[in-house]
XYZ file of C-alpha atoms in Angstrom:
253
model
C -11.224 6.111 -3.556
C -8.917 6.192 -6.675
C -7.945 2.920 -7.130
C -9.745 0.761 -9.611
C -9.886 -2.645 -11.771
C -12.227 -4.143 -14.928
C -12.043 -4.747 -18.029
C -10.353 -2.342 -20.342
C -13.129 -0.590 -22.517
C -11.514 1.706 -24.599
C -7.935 2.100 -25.167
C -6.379 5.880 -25.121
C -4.229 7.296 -27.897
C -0.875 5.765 -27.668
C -1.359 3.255 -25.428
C 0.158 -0.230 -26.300
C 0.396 -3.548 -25.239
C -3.454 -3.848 -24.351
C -6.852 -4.887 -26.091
C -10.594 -4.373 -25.412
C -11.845 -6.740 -22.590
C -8.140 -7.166 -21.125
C -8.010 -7.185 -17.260
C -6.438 -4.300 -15.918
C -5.912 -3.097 -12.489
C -4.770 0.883 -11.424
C -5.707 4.345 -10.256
C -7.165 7.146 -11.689
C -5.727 10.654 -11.546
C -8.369 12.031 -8.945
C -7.136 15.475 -9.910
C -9.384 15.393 -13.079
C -11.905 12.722 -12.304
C -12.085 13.099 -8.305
C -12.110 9.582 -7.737
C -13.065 5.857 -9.279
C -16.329 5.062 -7.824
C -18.149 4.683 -10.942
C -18.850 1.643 -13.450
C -16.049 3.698 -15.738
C -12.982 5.262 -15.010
C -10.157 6.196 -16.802
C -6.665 4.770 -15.158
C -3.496 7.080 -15.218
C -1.268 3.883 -14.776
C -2.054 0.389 -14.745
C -1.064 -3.213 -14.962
C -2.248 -6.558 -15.952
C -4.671 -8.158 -13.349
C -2.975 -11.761 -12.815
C -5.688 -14.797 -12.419
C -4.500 -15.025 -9.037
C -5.569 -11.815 -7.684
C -8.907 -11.463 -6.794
C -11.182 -8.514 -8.039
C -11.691 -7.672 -5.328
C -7.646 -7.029 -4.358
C -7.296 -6.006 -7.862
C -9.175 -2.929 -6.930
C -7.857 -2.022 -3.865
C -4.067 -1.920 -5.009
C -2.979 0.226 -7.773
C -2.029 3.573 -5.040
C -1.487 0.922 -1.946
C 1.832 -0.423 -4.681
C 2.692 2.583 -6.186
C 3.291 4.527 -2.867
C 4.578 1.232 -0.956
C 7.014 0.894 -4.090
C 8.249 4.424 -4.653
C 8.557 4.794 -0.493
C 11.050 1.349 -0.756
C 12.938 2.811 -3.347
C 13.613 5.842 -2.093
C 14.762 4.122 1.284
C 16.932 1.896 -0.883
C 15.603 -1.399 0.556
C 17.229 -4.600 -0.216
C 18.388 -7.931 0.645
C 19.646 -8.103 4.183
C 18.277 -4.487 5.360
C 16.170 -4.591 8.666
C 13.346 -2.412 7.574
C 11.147 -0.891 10.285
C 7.460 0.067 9.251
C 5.387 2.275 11.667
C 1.676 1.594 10.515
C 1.897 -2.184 9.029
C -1.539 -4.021 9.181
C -2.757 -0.754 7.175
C -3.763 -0.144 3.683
C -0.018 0.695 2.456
C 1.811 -0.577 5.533
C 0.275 -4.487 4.648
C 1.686 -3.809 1.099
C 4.567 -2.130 1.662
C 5.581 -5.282 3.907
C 5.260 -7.987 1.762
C 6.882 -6.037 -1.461
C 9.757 -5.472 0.947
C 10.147 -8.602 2.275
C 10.146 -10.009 -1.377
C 13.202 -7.816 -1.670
C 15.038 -9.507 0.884
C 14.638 -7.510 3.846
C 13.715 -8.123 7.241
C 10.763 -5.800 8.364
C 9.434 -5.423 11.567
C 6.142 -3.962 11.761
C 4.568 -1.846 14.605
C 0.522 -1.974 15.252
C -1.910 -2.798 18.012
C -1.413 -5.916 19.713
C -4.893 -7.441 18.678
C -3.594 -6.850 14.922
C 0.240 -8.653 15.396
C -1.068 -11.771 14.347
C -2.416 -10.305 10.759
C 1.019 -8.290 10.754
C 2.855 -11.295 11.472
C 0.766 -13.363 8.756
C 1.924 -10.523 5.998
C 5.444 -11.730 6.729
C 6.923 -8.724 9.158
C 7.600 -9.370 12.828
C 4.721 -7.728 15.006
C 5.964 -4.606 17.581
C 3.372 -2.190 19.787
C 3.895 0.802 18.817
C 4.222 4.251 21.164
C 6.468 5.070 23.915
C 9.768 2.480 24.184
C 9.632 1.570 20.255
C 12.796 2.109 20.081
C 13.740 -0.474 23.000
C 10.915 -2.994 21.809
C 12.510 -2.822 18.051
C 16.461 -3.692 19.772
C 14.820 -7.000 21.566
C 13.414 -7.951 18.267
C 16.317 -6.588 15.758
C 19.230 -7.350 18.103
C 20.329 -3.939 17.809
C 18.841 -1.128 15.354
C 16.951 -0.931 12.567
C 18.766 0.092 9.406
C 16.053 1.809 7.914
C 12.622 3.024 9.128
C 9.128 3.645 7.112
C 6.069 5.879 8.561
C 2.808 5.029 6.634
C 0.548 5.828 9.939
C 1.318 9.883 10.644
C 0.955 8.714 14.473
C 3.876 11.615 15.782
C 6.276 8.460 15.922
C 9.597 10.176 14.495
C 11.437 10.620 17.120
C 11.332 7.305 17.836
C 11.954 6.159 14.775
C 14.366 8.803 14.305
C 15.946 6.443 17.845
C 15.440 3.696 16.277
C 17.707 3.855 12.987
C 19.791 6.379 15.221
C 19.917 8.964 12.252
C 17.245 11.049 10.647
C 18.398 10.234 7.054
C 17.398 6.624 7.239
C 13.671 7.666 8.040
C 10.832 8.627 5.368
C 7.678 9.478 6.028
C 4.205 9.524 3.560
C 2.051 10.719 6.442
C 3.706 13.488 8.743
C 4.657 16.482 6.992
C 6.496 17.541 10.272
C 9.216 15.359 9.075
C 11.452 18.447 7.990
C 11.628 19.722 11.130
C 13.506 16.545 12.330
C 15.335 16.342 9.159
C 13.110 13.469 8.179
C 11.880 13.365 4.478
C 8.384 13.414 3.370
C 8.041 11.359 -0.024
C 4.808 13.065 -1.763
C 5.552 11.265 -5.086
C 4.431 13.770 -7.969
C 3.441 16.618 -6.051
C 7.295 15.763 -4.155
C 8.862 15.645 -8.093
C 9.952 12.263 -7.116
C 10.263 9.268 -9.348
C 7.022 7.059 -9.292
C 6.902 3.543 -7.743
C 3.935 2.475 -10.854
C 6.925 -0.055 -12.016
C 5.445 -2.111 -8.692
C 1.847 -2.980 -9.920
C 3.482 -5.679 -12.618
C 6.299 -6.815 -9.763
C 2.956 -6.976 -6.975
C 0.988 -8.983 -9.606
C 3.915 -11.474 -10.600
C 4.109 -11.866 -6.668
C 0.517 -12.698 -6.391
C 1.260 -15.362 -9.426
C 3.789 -16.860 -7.391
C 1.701 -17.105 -3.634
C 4.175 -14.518 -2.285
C 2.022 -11.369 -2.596
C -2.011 -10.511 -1.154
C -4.154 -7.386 -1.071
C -5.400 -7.636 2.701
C -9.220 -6.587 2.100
C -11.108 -6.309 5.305
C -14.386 -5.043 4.008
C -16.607 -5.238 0.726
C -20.012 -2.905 -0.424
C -22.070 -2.245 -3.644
C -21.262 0.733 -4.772
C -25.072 1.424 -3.580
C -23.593 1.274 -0.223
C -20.664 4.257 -0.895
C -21.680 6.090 2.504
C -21.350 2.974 4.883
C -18.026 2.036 2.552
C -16.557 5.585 3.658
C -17.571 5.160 6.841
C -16.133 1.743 7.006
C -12.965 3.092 6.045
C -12.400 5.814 8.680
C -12.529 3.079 11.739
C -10.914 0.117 12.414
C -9.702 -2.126 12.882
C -7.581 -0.830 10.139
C -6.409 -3.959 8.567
C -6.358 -3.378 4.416
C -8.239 -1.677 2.216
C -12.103 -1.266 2.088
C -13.576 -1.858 -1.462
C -16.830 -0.890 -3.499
C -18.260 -3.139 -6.264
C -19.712 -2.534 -9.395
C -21.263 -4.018 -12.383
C -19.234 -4.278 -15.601
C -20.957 -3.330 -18.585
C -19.895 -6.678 -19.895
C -21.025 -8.632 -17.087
C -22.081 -8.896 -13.611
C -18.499 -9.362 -11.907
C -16.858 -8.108 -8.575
């Protein structure tokens, strides 16, 4: 778990534009701290936490954004592109939905059928996944999908690959076979690509304006870590699962 939110306790050298007790929203950089499940952390990037975001979502998004954002730019989503993303009701797929869908685009979104109504509810239009995607997607699209996202790393490229009928207009975070299809992997730093952190303030003015949500589907003390991790690796997997802690200024989620 590297993504965290609280109150900012100490402000690094350089940093401007926030104060002691501001609240903040991010990740760390689990390279050097290994993760954020602890009452401090120190956040590589960050962003205001907006009133309308929960704590609670607020500590579940900083990675979920970055990734969902820097994957959408890459792909060059816009206005008026039909955006296919293999993996929605997850952790990034729920995110990368709405943030792409706030930039105009059409997105269809494949998952199991008992999670199409949650995928539907983020704003994409539900598809099963597996064998015949690339038929189910026409029915739905009225012919192909511009541009295709994998966030799950279920071996779904050739059909995607079917679905946008060229390789190019695929991009994968999860299945680093991609190459051998001619389908890039985005890896974001390790990848020397440019980072999607400009999407934390966009995801929280989103949240400010009802158009953006952190789907959350499970919540432990941080006394509970083992059962949180173990939460995590089963599903349903419909958002993020999230561990609580004590500020040092005051009991808060």
């Amino acid at each position: 778990m590297v993504d965290a939110a609280g109150l900012v306790d100490e402000v690094g050298d350089g940093v401007t534009g926030f104060a002691l007790g501001d609240e903040v929203f991010g990740a760390v950089d689990v390279s050097r701290l290994g993760g954020a499940a602890a009452e401090f952390a120190v956040l590589a990037f960050w962003a205001a936490k907006p009133p309308s975001m929960s704590w609670e979502e607020a500590g579940a998004a900083g990675t979920s954004v970055e990734t969902a954002t820097r994957a959408l730019d890459r792909l060059g989503v816009r206005e008026g592109t039909t955006l296919l993303i293999d993996g929605a009701s997850g952790g990034v797929g729920g995110v990368a939905v709405q943030l792409a869908v706030a930039r105009g685009a059409r997105v269809i979104g494949t998952g199991r059928p008992e999670n199409h109504a949650f995928i539907s509810r983020l704003g994409a239009v539900p598809v099963a996944h597996g064998p015949g995607l690339a038929e189910r997607v026409r029915e739905v699209a009225g012919g192909r999908a511009d541009l295709a996202l994998d966030v799950a790393g279920a071996g779904s490229l050739r059909e995607l690959v079917a679905v946008t009928g060229t390789p190019a207009s695929v991009l994968t975070i999860a299945d680093f076979t991609g190459p051998e299809l001619g389908v890039a992997v985005s890896q974001g730093a390790l990848g020397g690509e440019p980072h999607g952190r400009h999407g934390l303030a966009l995801a929280a003015a989103l949240s400010e304006e009802g158009r953006f949500w952190v789907p959350v589907r499970a919540v432990f003390p941080m006394d509970r870590a083992a059962e949180a991790h173990a939460a995590a690796a089963r599903g349903p997997r419909q958002g993020k699962v999230v561990l609580t802690a004590p500020f040092a200024h005051g009991e808060h989620d």
